[in-house]
Amino acid sequence: MKAKKSTFAFTGLIDTMRSIISVFLILLFATHAFSQQVSSQNTASVQSELASNFAVGPHIEVSLLNEQDSIVAGSTIHLGVLFRPDPQWHTYWLNPGDSGEAPTIKWQSNYDLSFKDINWPLPVGIPVAHLVNYGYEAENLLIVEVSIPEDLSPTQSLQSASIENTVVVQADVSWLVCKEDCIPGWATLTLSLPISNEANLSEHADLFKNTRQMWPSNEQKTGLFEVTDSAIVFEVNDVQPDEWKVFPFRSDLINHAAAQSVISDGTTTRIVVPRSDYFYGEASELKWLISNGEQGYYVQGTASASAPSNAANSEPASLASLAIFALMAFVGGLILNVMPCVLPILSIKAMALQNSQQSITHKLAYLGGVLFCFNLFALIIVLLQQSGQQVGWGFHMQEPVVVVLLAFLFTWIALVLLDAMAVNSNLANIGQGLVNGESAGAHFATGTLAVIVASPCTAPFMAAALGVALVSEPYVTVVLFNALAVGFALPLTLLFVSKRAKNWLPKPGAWMETFKRVLAFPMFATVAWLCWVFAGQKGAQLQFVLLSALILFCMFIYLLGQSKAPITKAFNSIAALLCFLLPVWVSTSSHLGSIEQDGQSDTLSYIEFNKDTLTRLINEEEVVVVNMTADWCITCKVNEQVAFSSDEVKTALAQEGVTYMLGDWTNKNNEILQYLNEYQRAGVPLYVVYAGSKSKQILPQILSPSAVISAINQAKEEVSNVN
């Protein structure tokens, strides 16, 4: 009888678990897009007044300018953001070249206006050490065309700034200004223009006119390109022979610093450029700009049909490589099952299999949930990359609001495991109609939750596979993500479909009640880890807010389970909800909290990762140890405790001529992501030891002190031989 009661308790537990999972999954995905937008609004490095069209940042002035002095319904106007960097400082074109970041402008208005894309002036090549960037070394105006509808109607945006018969335009501008070092900047610029029947030119009209003379021609050319083992050949017809230079839209195509060879026969111009080491795969279409410094043309290029044999010869190798990476992803998925925050969830589900005779639909539902979630991740990543954003594996863990949601999710799971509230209460039965009993939906929800909590990890074997997935064509991304999903889902799916595998499980009994409560503590440990991640993102003060909210949340949930009177239940429910909403609001408030770069500062001396600094140290024949890490990366933290905390490694890193460089990817950082992509990695950890310009060595993802020390000593020996 006890065994049956224990089994029944587990069934009720699964009902509650299912309800929790369904609610939090909805919240998780619904808030991702919002948090993606909010997280980018960090504290600006400029000082600007409210409702001002002018801002000053380090080594730059930024202004929002208008070409016309008023707004006329049914017309087209032009607005522009003027960047004035200090002498010897520069900003960037849409493709910054070897390093840097293009400016961005996000528009809002209190009227329904249509803002088009930026018109980019002709860029120039800017040498920086042995690299070349594309951008502007002097004052430059980025002009945007704005369409005014015939029926001007106010919108909900900027209502507080609305003035009768006045159009208010707000531009959220971000930029990077560089010399030898780079300084990011942000500002919100505002411009008010009256609505009238006729518009005149403003005092800035000449600046707009002069800028248009630096635009590429409106005539877009078509061209061909051919990719060889060492170069890319760009071909354009109907341009006058001249010293043309190619500026590709993609930053991974060519060696930007290499000389470009121009060959022209009068009607056809071919430009040969050494290809980048980071260009992988094939391209069917490319866009580029050709410029001689005074005029330019945008070119829409297609792959030359003259090289089909090369593509055919390379296809078997590509398929073989894809198969190898798919196998690595599959093995990596298997290893993900034993990650600390995944194993307790799978254990609960495995114990729930004791009492069920299920249909094939039920048996495969968990596999379906895993496949769904991995493919959803793949789809989000592909869509974000197609929109121009750069993301990596575990990207959602860079959002503080996602970390908060997961912290409350695991706290709630732990409370249910400890029977802090009745499993048949109304609150515990939220979502009962969607996921009922030992239903297929319950198993599906478990699969999706397991993927979400496993995603911060990068298991051995899957790192290289994910790196290829995130820098390749969408179909490669989908194939590798599905291989990872099958590997991840296989162990528990075998328990569902195989009677022999199911017999491996211990028989049900009273021990299940004890085991259920024990599983609450790994959940609390996961919550502690998530709070630590949150501290790295928002600071210790807001971590205290989150911890306090979690404690109060536990108290009110417990009181809710003990409540009898409807008023008391309502009070405790509202109080628990407020405890949840407070840290969610805190995590989405850009003006609250600050990043504390404490990291390993108390144990190891390091410098923060910077690509230009790394290049300089390599050229100076220094030994450089690069550690790419993140607070939410469990493997990273294990390596820091096992390898980098040892006295021998500290001594090796403290040697003269050795520099320890730390890249913290806890929060989004495009420079670190670009570095990871160079090594075909989609996430952290990544450890690289440079022997000056002589060689570089990628260390394994699971480190030992001896592996780090050996790599450093080998690099020092190679540098000594060079000198």
mmCIF file with all atom_site columns, N, CA and C in Angstrom, residues 28-29 32 35-36 39 341 377 381 384 391-407 409-410 449-458 526-538 587 595 630-634 664-669 684:
data_model
loop_
_atom_site.group_PDB
_atom_site.id
_atom_site.type_symbol
_atom_site.label_atom_id
_atom_site.label_alt_id
_atom_site.label_comp_id
_atom_site.label_asym_id
_atom_site.label_entity_id
_atom_site.label_seq_id
_atom_site.pdbx_PDB_ins_code
_atom_site.Cartn_x
_atom_site.Cartn_y
_atom_site.Cartn_z
_atom_site.occupancy
_atom_site.B_iso_or_equiv
_atom_site.pdbx_formal_charge
_atom_site.auth_seq_id
_atom_site.auth_comp_id
_atom_site.auth_asym_id
_atom_site.auth_atom_id
_atom_site.pdbx_PDB_model_num
ATOM 1   N N  . LEU A 1 28  ? 9.211  32.438 -20.502 1.00 0.00 ? 28  LEU A N  1
ATOM 2   C CA . LEU A 1 28  ? 10.597 32.460 -20.939 1.00 0.00 ? 28  LEU A CA 1
ATOM 3   C C  . LEU A 1 28  ? 10.726 32.952 -22.370 1.00 0.00 ? 28  LEU A C  1
ATOM 4   N N  . PHE A 1 29  ? 9.941  32.353 -23.268 1.00 0.00 ? 29  PHE A N  1
ATOM 5   C CA . PHE A 1 29  ? 10.063 32.730 -24.675 1.00 0.00 ? 29  PHE A CA 1
ATOM 6   C C  . PHE A 1 29  ? 9.386  34.073 -24.961 1.00 0.00 ? 29  PHE A C  1
ATOM 7   N N  . HIS A 1 32  ? 11.861 36.859 -24.028 1.00 0.00 ? 32  HIS A N  1
ATOM 8   C CA . HIS A 1 32  ? 13.202 36.905 -24.638 1.00 0.00 ? 32  HIS A CA 1
ATOM 9   C C  . HIS A 1 32  ? 13.362 38.092 -25.581 1.00 0.00 ? 32  HIS A C  1
ATOM 10  N N  . SER A 1 35  ? 13.516 41.284 -23.556 1.00 0.00 ? 35  SER A N  1
ATOM 11  C CA . SER A 1 35  ? 14.778 41.446 -22.837 1.00 0.00 ? 35  SER A CA 1
ATOM 12  C C  . SER A 1 35  ? 15.935 41.693 -23.775 1.00 0.00 ? 35  SER A C  1
ATOM 13  N N  . GLN A 1 36  ? 15.838 41.093 -25.023 1.00 0.00 ? 36  GLN A N  1
ATOM 14  C CA . GLN A 1 36  ? 16.902 41.320 -26.020 1.00 0.00 ? 36  GLN A CA 1
ATOM 15  C C  . GLN A 1 36  ? 17.029 42.805 -26.305 1.00 0.00 ? 36  GLN A C  1
ATOM 16  N N  . SER A 1 39  ? 18.164 44.764 -22.885 1.00 0.00 ? 39  SER A N  1
ATOM 17  C CA . SER A 1 39  ? 19.528 44.542 -22.430 1.00 0.00 ? 39  SER A CA 1
ATOM 18  C C  . SER A 1 39  ? 20.540 45.370 -23.185 1.00 0.00 ? 39  SER A C  1
ATOM 19  N N  . CYS A 1 341 ? 22.372 20.570 -13.524 1.00 0.00 ? 341 CYS A N  1
ATOM 20  C CA . CYS A 1 341 ? 21.016 21.100 -13.450 1.00 0.00 ? 341 CYS A CA 1
ATOM 21  C C  . CYS A 1 341 ? 20.034 20.304 -14.304 1.00 0.00 ? 341 CYS A C  1
ATOM 22  N N  . PHE A 1 377 ? 15.506 26.722 -30.952 1.00 0.00 ? 377 PHE A N  1
ATOM 23  C CA . PHE A 1 377 ? 16.768 27.431 -30.776 1.00 0.00 ? 377 PHE A CA 1
ATOM 24  C C  . PHE A 1 377 ? 17.434 27.689 -32.129 1.00 0.00 ? 377 PHE A C  1
ATOM 25  N N  . ILE A 1 381 ? 18.196 31.357 -33.730 1.00 0.00 ? 381 ILE A N  1
ATOM 26  C CA . ILE A 1 381 ? 19.569 31.730 -34.056 1.00 0.00 ? 381 ILE A CA 1
ATOM 27  C C  . ILE A 1 381 ? 19.695 32.107 -35.526 1.00 0.00 ? 381 ILE A C  1
ATOM 28  N N  . LEU A 1 384 ? 17.962 35.522 -36.071 1.00 0.00 ? 384 LEU A N  1
ATOM 29  C CA . LEU A 1 384 ? 18.756 36.624 -35.522 1.00 0.00 ? 384 LEU A CA 1
ATOM 30  C C  . LEU A 1 384 ? 19.984 36.883 -36.380 1.00 0.00 ? 384 LEU A C  1
ATOM 31  N N  . VAL A 1 391 ? 24.923 35.767 -32.440 1.00 0.00 ? 391 VAL A N  1
ATOM 32  C CA . VAL A 1 391 ? 24.549 35.041 -31.230 1.00 0.00 ? 391 VAL A CA 1
ATOM 33  C C  . VAL A 1 391 ? 25.346 33.759 -31.157 1.00 0.00 ? 391 VAL A C  1
ATOM 34  N N  . GLY A 1 392 ? 25.425 33.225 -29.969 1.00 0.00 ? 392 GLY A N  1
ATOM 35  C CA . GLY A 1 392 ? 26.126 31.965 -29.759 1.00 0.00 ? 392 GLY A CA 1
ATOM 36  C C  . GLY A 1 392 ? 25.301 31.048 -28.882 1.00 0.00 ? 392 GLY A C  1
ATOM 37  N N  . TRP A 1 393 ? 25.805 29.836 -28.668 1.00 0.00 ? 393 TRP A N  1
ATOM 38  C CA . TRP A 1 393 ? 25.119 28.842 -27.838 1.00 0.00 ? 393 TRP A CA 1
ATOM 39  C C  . TRP A 1 393 ? 24.981 29.377 -26.420 1.00 0.00 ? 393 TRP A C  1
ATOM 40  N N  . GLY A 1 394 ? 23.799 29.221 -25.845 1.00 0.00 ? 394 GLY A N  1
ATOM 41  C CA . GLY A 1 394 ? 23.533 29.754 -24.508 1.00 0.00 ? 394 GLY A CA 1
ATOM 42  C C  . GLY A 1 394 ? 23.268 31.246 -24.508 1.00 0.00 ? 394 GLY A C  1
ATOM 43  N N  . PHE A 1 395 ? 22.893 31.808 -25.689 1.00 0.00 ? 395 PHE A N  1
ATOM 44  C CA . PHE A 1 395 ? 22.732 33.258 -25.790 1.00 0.00 ? 395 PHE A CA 1
ATOM 45  C C  . PHE A 1 395 ? 21.666 33.786 -24.840 1.00 0.00 ? 395 PHE A C  1
ATOM 46  N N  . HIS A 1 396 ? 20.611 32.992 -24.570 1.00 0.00 ? 396 HIS A N  1
ATOM 47  C CA . HIS A 1 396 ? 19.529 33.474 -23.711 1.00 0.00 ? 396 HIS A CA 1
ATOM 48  C C  . HIS A 1 396 ? 19.990 33.642 -22.270 1.00 0.00 ? 396 HIS A C  1
ATOM 49  N N  . MET A 1 397 ? 21.066 32.936 -21.857 1.00 0.00 ? 397 MET A N  1
ATOM 50  C CA . MET A 1 397 ? 21.566 33.095 -20.499 1.00 0.00 ? 397 MET A CA 1
ATOM 51  C C  . MET A 1 397 ? 22.297 34.416 -20.306 1.00 0.00 ? 397 MET A C  1
ATOM 52  N N  . GLN A 1 398 ? 22.504 35.161 -21.391 1.00 0.00 ? 398 GLN A N  1
ATOM 53  C CA . GLN A 1 398 ? 23.092 36.491 -21.276 1.00 0.00 ? 398 GLN A CA 1
ATOM 54  C C  . GLN A 1 398 ? 22.039 37.536 -20.937 1.00 0.00 ? 398 GLN A C  1
ATOM 55  N N  . GLU A 1 399 ? 20.776 37.131 -20.865 1.00 0.00 ? 399 GLU A N  1
ATOM 56  C CA . GLU A 1 399 ? 19.690 38.034 -20.519 1.00 0.00 ? 399 GLU A CA 1
ATOM 57  C C  . GLU A 1 399 ? 19.359 37.891 -19.036 1.00 0.00 ? 399 GLU A C  1
ATOM 58  N N  . PRO A 1 400 ? 19.535 38.928 -18.227 1.00 0.00 ? 400 PRO A N  1
ATOM 59  C CA . PRO A 1 400 ? 19.232 38.816 -16.799 1.00 0.00 ? 400 PRO A CA 1
ATOM 60  C C  . PRO A 1 400 ? 17.805 38.372 -16.516 1.00 0.00 ? 400 PRO A C  1
ATOM 61  N N  . VAL A 1 401 ? 16.843 38.793 -17.342 1.00 0.00 ? 401 VAL A N  1
ATOM 62  C CA . VAL A 1 401 ? 15.454 38.414 -17.081 1.00 0.00 ? 401 VAL A CA 1
ATOM 63  C C  . VAL A 1 401 ? 15.263 36.912 -17.232 1.00 0.00 ? 401 VAL A C  1
ATOM 64  N N  . VAL A 1 402 ? 15.986 36.273 -18.160 1.00 0.00 ? 402 VAL A N  1
ATOM 65  C CA . VAL A 1 402 ? 15.891 34.819 -18.318 1.00 0.00 ? 402 VAL A CA 1
ATOM 66  C C  . VAL A 1 402 ? 16.478 34.119 -17.099 1.00 0.00 ? 402 VAL A C  1
ATOM 67  N N  . VAL A 1 403 ? 17.576 34.640 -16.585 1.00 0.00 ? 403 VAL A N  1
ATOM 68  C CA . VAL A 1 403 ? 18.194 34.063 -15.382 1.00 0.00 ? 403 VAL A CA 1
ATOM 69  C C  . VAL A 1 403 ? 17.225 34.153 -14.209 1.00 0.00 ? 403 VAL A C  1
ATOM 70  N N  . VAL A 1 404 ? 16.526 35.278 -14.063 1.00 0.00 ? 404 VAL A N  1
ATOM 71  C CA . VAL A 1 404 ? 15.552 35.440 -12.974 1.00 0.00 ? 404 VAL A CA 1
ATOM 72  C C  . VAL A 1 404 ? 14.402 34.443 -13.131 1.00 0.00 ? 404 VAL A C  1
ATOM 73  N N  . LEU A 1 405 ? 13.880 34.313 -14.338 1.00 0.00 ? 405 LEU A N  1
ATOM 74  C CA . LEU A 1 405 ? 12.782 33.371 -14.573 1.00 0.00 ? 405 LEU A CA 1
ATOM 75  C C  . LEU A 1 405 ? 13.185 31.948 -14.221 1.00 0.00 ? 405 LEU A C  1
ATOM 76  N N  . LEU A 1 406 ? 14.390 31.548 -14.617 1.00 0.00 ? 406 LEU A N  1
ATOM 77  C CA . LEU A 1 406 ? 14.854 30.207 -14.294 1.00 0.00 ? 406 LEU A CA 1
ATOM 78  C C  . LEU A 1 406 ? 15.050 30.030 -12.789 1.00 0.00 ? 406 LEU A C  1
ATOM 79  N N  . ALA A 1 407 ? 15.530 31.076 -12.104 1.00 0.00 ? 407 ALA A N  1
ATOM 80  C CA . ALA A 1 407 ? 15.718 30.987 -10.655 1.00 0.00 ? 407 ALA A CA 1
ATOM 81  C C  . ALA A 1 407 ? 14.389 30.733 -9.952  1.00 0.00 ? 407 ALA A C  1
ATOM 82  N N  . LEU A 1 409 ? 11.700 29.444 -11.402 1.00 0.00 ? 409 LEU A N  1
ATOM 83  C CA . LEU A 1 409 ? 11.224 28.136 -11.844 1.00 0.00 ? 409 LEU A CA 1
ATOM 84  C C  . LEU A 1 409 ? 11.791 27.025 -10.965 1.00 0.00 ? 409 LEU A C  1
ATOM 85  N N  . PHE A 1 410 ? 13.108 27.024 -10.757 1.00 0.00 ? 410 PHE A N  1
ATOM 86  C CA . PHE A 1 410 ? 13.724 25.956 -9.975  1.00 0.00 ? 410 PHE A CA 1
ATOM 87  C C  . PHE A 1 410 ? 13.365 26.068 -8.495  1.00 0.00 ? 410 PHE A C  1
ATOM 88  N N  . LEU A 1 449 ? 11.997 21.738 -21.082 1.00 0.00 ? 449 LEU A N  1
ATOM 89  C CA . LEU A 1 449 ? 12.666 22.301 -19.909 1.00 0.00 ? 449 LEU A CA 1
ATOM 90  C C  . LEU A 1 449 ? 14.102 21.788 -19.805 1.00 0.00 ? 449 LEU A C  1
ATOM 91  N N  . ALA A 1 450 ? 14.302 20.505 -20.048 1.00 0.00 ? 450 ALA A N  1
ATOM 92  C CA . ALA A 1 450 ? 15.650 19.927 -19.947 1.00 0.00 ? 450 ALA A CA 1
ATOM 93  C C  . ALA A 1 450 ? 16.600 20.610 -20.924 1.00 0.00 ? 450 ALA A C  1
ATOM 94  N N  . VAL A 1 451 ? 16.131 20.912 -22.133 1.00 0.00 ? 451 VAL A N  1
ATOM 95  C CA . VAL A 1 451 ? 16.981 21.586 -23.120 1.00 0.00 ? 451 VAL A CA 1
ATOM 96  C C  . VAL A 1 451 ? 17.337 22.984 -22.653 1.00 0.00 ? 451 VAL A C  1
ATOM 97  N N  . ILE A 1 452 ? 16.350 23.708 -22.109 1.00 0.00 ? 452 ILE A N  1
ATOM 98  C CA . ILE A 1 452 ? 16.598 25.085 -21.689 1.00 0.00 ? 452 ILE A CA 1
ATOM 99  C C  . ILE A 1 452 ? 17.648 25.142 -20.592 1.00 0.00 ? 452 ILE A C  1
ATOM 100 N N  . VAL A 1 453 ? 17.543 24.254 -19.595 1.00 0.00 ? 453 VAL A N  1
ATOM 101 C CA . VAL A 1 453 ? 18.500 24.316 -18.493 1.00 0.00 ? 453 VAL A CA 1
ATOM 102 C C  . VAL A 1 453 ? 19.848 23.738 -18.881 1.00 0.00 ? 453 VAL A C  1
ATOM 103 N N  . ALA A 1 454 ? 19.896 22.917 -19.951 1.00 0.00 ? 454 ALA A N  1
ATOM 104 C CA . ALA A 1 454 ? 21.177 22.357 -20.401 1.00 0.00 ? 454 ALA A CA 1
ATOM 105 C C  . ALA A 1 454 ? 21.928 23.314 -21.305 1.00 0.00 ? 454 ALA A C  1
ATOM 106 N N  . SER A 1 455 ? 21.242 24.287 -21.890 1.00 0.00 ? 455 SER A N  1
ATOM 107 C CA . SER A 1 455 ? 21.842 25.108 -22.940 1.00 0.00 ? 455 SER A CA 1
ATOM 108 C C  . SER A 1 455 ? 23.022 25.972 -22.501 1.00 0.00 ? 455 SER A C  1
ATOM 109 N N  . PRO A 1 456 ? 23.170 26.380 -21.221 1.00 0.00 ? 456 PRO A N  1
ATOM 110 C CA . PRO A 1 456 ? 24.379 27.132 -20.879 1.00 0.00 ? 456 PRO A CA 1
ATOM 111 C C  . PRO A 1 456 ? 25.658 26.320 -20.987 1.00 0.00 ? 456 PRO A C  1
ATOM 112 N N  . CYS A 1 457 ? 25.547 24.994 -21.063 1.00 0.00 ? 457 CYS A N  1
ATOM 113 C CA . CYS A 1 457 ? 26.732 24.149 -21.055 1.00 0.00 ? 457 CYS A CA 1
ATOM 114 C C  . CYS A 1 457 ? 27.205 23.864 -22.474 1.00 0.00 ? 457 CYS A C  1
ATOM 115 N N  . THR A 1 458 ? 28.495 23.698 -22.618 1.00 0.00 ? 458 THR A N  1
ATOM 116 C CA . THR A 1 458 ? 29.079 23.231 -23.872 1.00 0.00 ? 458 THR A CA 1
ATOM 117 C C  . THR A 1 458 ? 29.876 21.983 -23.540 1.00 0.00 ? 458 THR A C  1
ATOM 118 N N  . THR A 1 526 ? 21.034 24.766 -7.985  1.00 0.00 ? 526 THR A N  1
ATOM 119 C CA . THR A 1 526 ? 20.934 25.427 -9.281  1.00 0.00 ? 526 THR A CA 1
ATOM 120 C C  . THR A 1 526 ? 20.493 26.877 -9.113  1.00 0.00 ? 526 THR A C  1
ATOM 121 N N  . VAL A 1 527 ? 19.561 27.120 -8.179  1.00 0.00 ? 527 VAL A N  1
ATOM 122 C CA . VAL A 1 527 ? 19.120 28.486 -7.897  1.00 0.00 ? 527 VAL A CA 1
ATOM 123 C C  . VAL A 1 527 ? 20.293 29.331 -7.393  1.00 0.00 ? 527 VAL A C  1
ATOM 124 N N  . ALA A 1 528 ? 21.118 28.748 -6.524  1.00 0.00 ? 528 ALA A N  1
ATOM 125 C CA . ALA A 1 528 ? 22.290 29.478 -6.018  1.00 0.00 ? 528 ALA A CA 1
ATOM 126 C C  . ALA A 1 528 ? 23.225 29.853 -7.160  1.00 0.00 ? 528 ALA A C  1
ATOM 127 N N  . TRP A 1 529 ? 23.434 28.922 -8.084  1.00 0.00 ? 529 TRP A N  1
ATOM 128 C CA . TRP A 1 529 ? 24.286 29.209 -9.252  1.00 0.00 ? 529 TRP A CA 1
ATOM 129 C C  . TRP A 1 529 ? 23.685 30.324 -10.107 1.00 0.00 ? 529 TRP A C  1
ATOM 130 N N  . LEU A 1 530 ? 22.366 30.281 -10.326 1.00 0.00 ? 530 LEU A N  1
ATOM 131 C CA . LEU A 1 530 ? 21.713 31.308 -11.131 1.00 0.00 ? 530 LEU A CA 1
ATOM 132 C C  . LEU A 1 530 ? 21.824 32.687 -10.471 1.00 0.00 ? 530 LEU A C  1
ATOM 133 N N  . CYS A 1 531 ? 21.719 32.725 -9.141  1.00 0.00 ? 531 CYS A N  1
ATOM 134 C CA . CYS A 1 531 ? 21.883 34.007 -8.427  1.00 0.00 ? 531 CYS A CA 1
ATOM 135 C C  . CYS A 1 531 ? 23.295 34.534 -8.589  1.00 0.00 ? 531 CYS A C  1
ATOM 136 N N  . TRP A 1 532 ? 24.254 33.633 -8.612  1.00 0.00 ? 532 TRP A N  1
ATOM 137 C CA . TRP A 1 532 ? 25.641 34.056 -8.819  1.00 0.00 ? 532 TRP A CA 1
ATOM 138 C C  . TRP A 1 532 ? 25.827 34.611 -10.230 1.00 0.00 ? 532 TRP A C  1
ATOM 139 N N  . VAL A 1 533 ? 25.212 33.951 -11.218 1.00 0.00 ? 533 VAL A N  1
ATOM 140 C CA . VAL A 1 533 ? 25.251 34.468 -12.591 1.00 0.00 ? 533 VAL A CA 1
ATOM 141 C C  . VAL A 1 533 ? 24.630 35.865 -12.643 1.00 0.00 ? 533 VAL A C  1
ATOM 142 N N  . PHE A 1 534 ? 23.495 36.029 -11.963 1.00 0.00 ? 534 PHE A N  1
ATOM 143 C CA . PHE A 1 534 ? 22.804 37.321 -11.946 1.00 0.00 ? 534 PHE A CA 1
ATOM 144 C C  . PHE A 1 534 ? 23.686 38.407 -11.333 1.00 0.00 ? 534 PHE A C  1
ATOM 145 N N  . ALA A 1 535 ? 24.452 38.048 -10.300 1.00 0.00 ? 535 ALA A N  1
ATOM 146 C CA . ALA A 1 535 ? 25.371 39.017 -9.695  1.00 0.00 ? 535 ALA A CA 1
ATOM 147 C C  . ALA A 1 535 ? 26.415 39.474 -10.696 1.00 0.00 ? 535 ALA A C  1
ATOM 148 N N  . GLY A 1 536 ? 26.898 38.561 -11.536 1.00 0.00 ? 536 GLY A N  1
ATOM 149 C CA . GLY A 1 536 ? 27.862 38.939 -12.555 1.00 0.00 ? 536 GLY A CA 1
ATOM 150 C C  . GLY A 1 536 ? 27.281 39.853 -13.611 1.00 0.00 ? 536 GLY A C  1
ATOM 151 N N  . GLN A 1 537 ? 25.950 39.771 -13.802 1.00 0.00 ? 537 GLN A N  1
ATOM 152 C CA . GLN A 1 537 ? 25.311 40.598 -14.820 1.00 0.00 ? 537 GLN A CA 1
ATOM 153 C C  . GLN A 1 537 ? 24.863 41.949 -14.282 1.00 0.00 ? 537 GLN A C  1
ATOM 154 N N  . LYS A 1 538 ? 24.307 41.957 -13.070 1.00 0.00 ? 538 LYS A N  1
ATOM 155 C CA . LYS A 1 538 ? 23.686 43.182 -12.550 1.00 0.00 ? 538 LYS A CA 1
ATOM 156 C C  . LYS A 1 538 ? 24.333 43.714 -11.279 1.00 0.00 ? 538 LYS A C  1
ATOM 157 N N  . SER A 1 587 ? 15.600 43.208 -13.438 1.00 0.00 ? 587 SER A N  1
ATOM 158 C CA . SER A 1 587 ? 16.481 42.635 -14.459 1.00 0.00 ? 587 SER A CA 1
ATOM 159 C C  . SER A 1 587 ? 16.310 43.299 -15.806 1.00 0.00 ? 587 SER A C  1
ATOM 160 N N  . ILE A 1 595 ? 27.843 46.211 -13.625 1.00 0.00 ? 595 ILE A N  1
ATOM 161 C CA . ILE A 1 595 ? 28.633 44.988 -13.733 1.00 0.00 ? 595 ILE A CA 1
ATOM 162 C C  . ILE A 1 595 ? 29.853 45.100 -12.834 1.00 0.00 ? 595 ILE A C  1
ATOM 163 N N  . ALA A 1 630 ? 32.493 32.560 -18.940 1.00 0.00 ? 630 ALA A N  1
ATOM 164 C CA . ALA A 1 630 ? 31.257 33.245 -18.586 1.00 0.00 ? 630 ALA A CA 1
ATOM 165 C C  . ALA A 1 630 ? 30.778 32.702 -17.256 1.00 0.00 ? 630 ALA A C  1
ATOM 166 N N  . ASP A 1 631 ? 30.101 33.545 -16.490 1.00 0.00 ? 631 ASP A N  1
ATOM 167 C CA . ASP A 1 631 ? 29.631 33.117 -15.181 1.00 0.00 ? 631 ASP A CA 1
ATOM 168 C C  . ASP A 1 631 ? 28.609 31.988 -15.274 1.00 0.00 ? 631 ASP A C  1
ATOM 169 N N  . TRP A 1 632 ? 27.852 31.939 -16.394 1.00 0.00 ? 632 TRP A N  1
ATOM 170 C CA . TRP A 1 632 ? 26.829 30.910 -16.519 1.00 0.00 ? 632 TRP A CA 1
ATOM 171 C C  . TRP A 1 632 ? 27.358 29.619 -17.137 1.00 0.00 ? 632 TRP A C  1
ATOM 172 N N  . CYS A 1 633 ? 28.642 29.561 -17.409 1.00 0.00 ? 633 CYS A N  1
ATOM 173 C CA . CYS A 1 633 ? 29.258 28.368 -18.006 1.00 0.00 ? 633 CYS A CA 1
ATOM 174 C C  . CYS A 1 633 ? 29.816 27.480 -16.890 1.00 0.00 ? 633 CYS A C  1
ATOM 175 N N  . ILE A 1 634 ? 29.186 26.342 -16.662 1.00 0.00 ? 634 ILE A N  1
ATOM 176 C CA . ILE A 1 634 ? 29.596 25.468 -15.575 1.00 0.00 ? 634 ILE A CA 1
ATOM 177 C C  . ILE A 1 634 ? 30.994 24.899 -15.822 1.00 0.00 ? 634 ILE A C  1
ATOM 178 N N  . ASP A 1 664 ? 35.340 37.864 -20.671 1.00 0.00 ? 664 ASP A N  1
ATOM 179 C CA . ASP A 1 664 ? 34.137 37.545 -19.907 1.00 0.00 ? 664 ASP A CA 1
ATOM 180 C C  . ASP A 1 664 ? 32.914 37.693 -20.803 1.00 0.00 ? 664 ASP A C  1
ATOM 181 N N  . TRP A 1 665 ? 32.271 36.571 -21.136 1.00 0.00 ? 665 TRP A N  1
ATOM 182 C CA . TRP A 1 665 ? 31.130 36.555 -22.049 1.00 0.00 ? 665 TRP A CA 1
ATOM 183 C C  . TRP A 1 665 ? 29.818 36.387 -21.289 1.00 0.00 ? 665 TRP A C  1
ATOM 184 N N  . THR A 1 666 ? 29.833 36.719 -19.980 1.00 0.00 ? 666 THR A N  1
ATOM 185 C CA . THR A 1 666 ? 28.612 36.625 -19.189 1.00 0.00 ? 666 THR A CA 1
ATOM 186 C C  . THR A 1 666 ? 27.506 37.461 -19.815 1.00 0.00 ? 666 THR A C  1
ATOM 187 N N  . ASN A 1 667 ? 27.851 38.657 -20.250 1.00 0.00 ? 667 ASN A N  1
ATOM 188 C CA . ASN A 1 667 ? 26.930 39.509 -20.984 1.00 0.00 ? 667 ASN A CA 1
ATOM 189 C C  . ASN A 1 667 ? 27.355 39.556 -22.450 1.00 0.00 ? 667 ASN A C  1
ATOM 190 N N  . LYS A 1 668 ? 26.449 39.956 -23.322 1.00 0.00 ? 668 LYS A N  1
ATOM 191 C CA . LYS A 1 668 ? 26.738 39.961 -24.750 1.00 0.00 ? 668 LYS A CA 1
ATOM 192 C C  . LYS A 1 668 ? 27.948 40.831 -25.059 1.00 0.00 ? 668 LYS A C  1
ATOM 193 N N  . ASN A 1 669 ? 28.811 40.324 -25.908 1.00 0.00 ? 669 ASN A N  1
ATOM 194 C CA . ASN A 1 669 ? 30.012 41.034 -26.317 1.00 0.00 ? 669 ASN A CA 1
ATOM 195 C C  . ASN A 1 669 ? 30.370 40.540 -27.722 1.00 0.00 ? 669 ASN A C  1
ATOM 196 N N  . VAL A 1 684 ? 31.489 29.297 -24.921 1.00 0.00 ? 684 VAL A N  1
ATOM 197 C CA . VAL A 1 684 ? 32.637 29.129 -24.051 1.00 0.00 ? 684 VAL A CA 1
ATOM 198 C C  . VAL A 1 684 ? 32.510 27.775 -23.345 1.00 0.00 ? 684 VAL A C  1
#
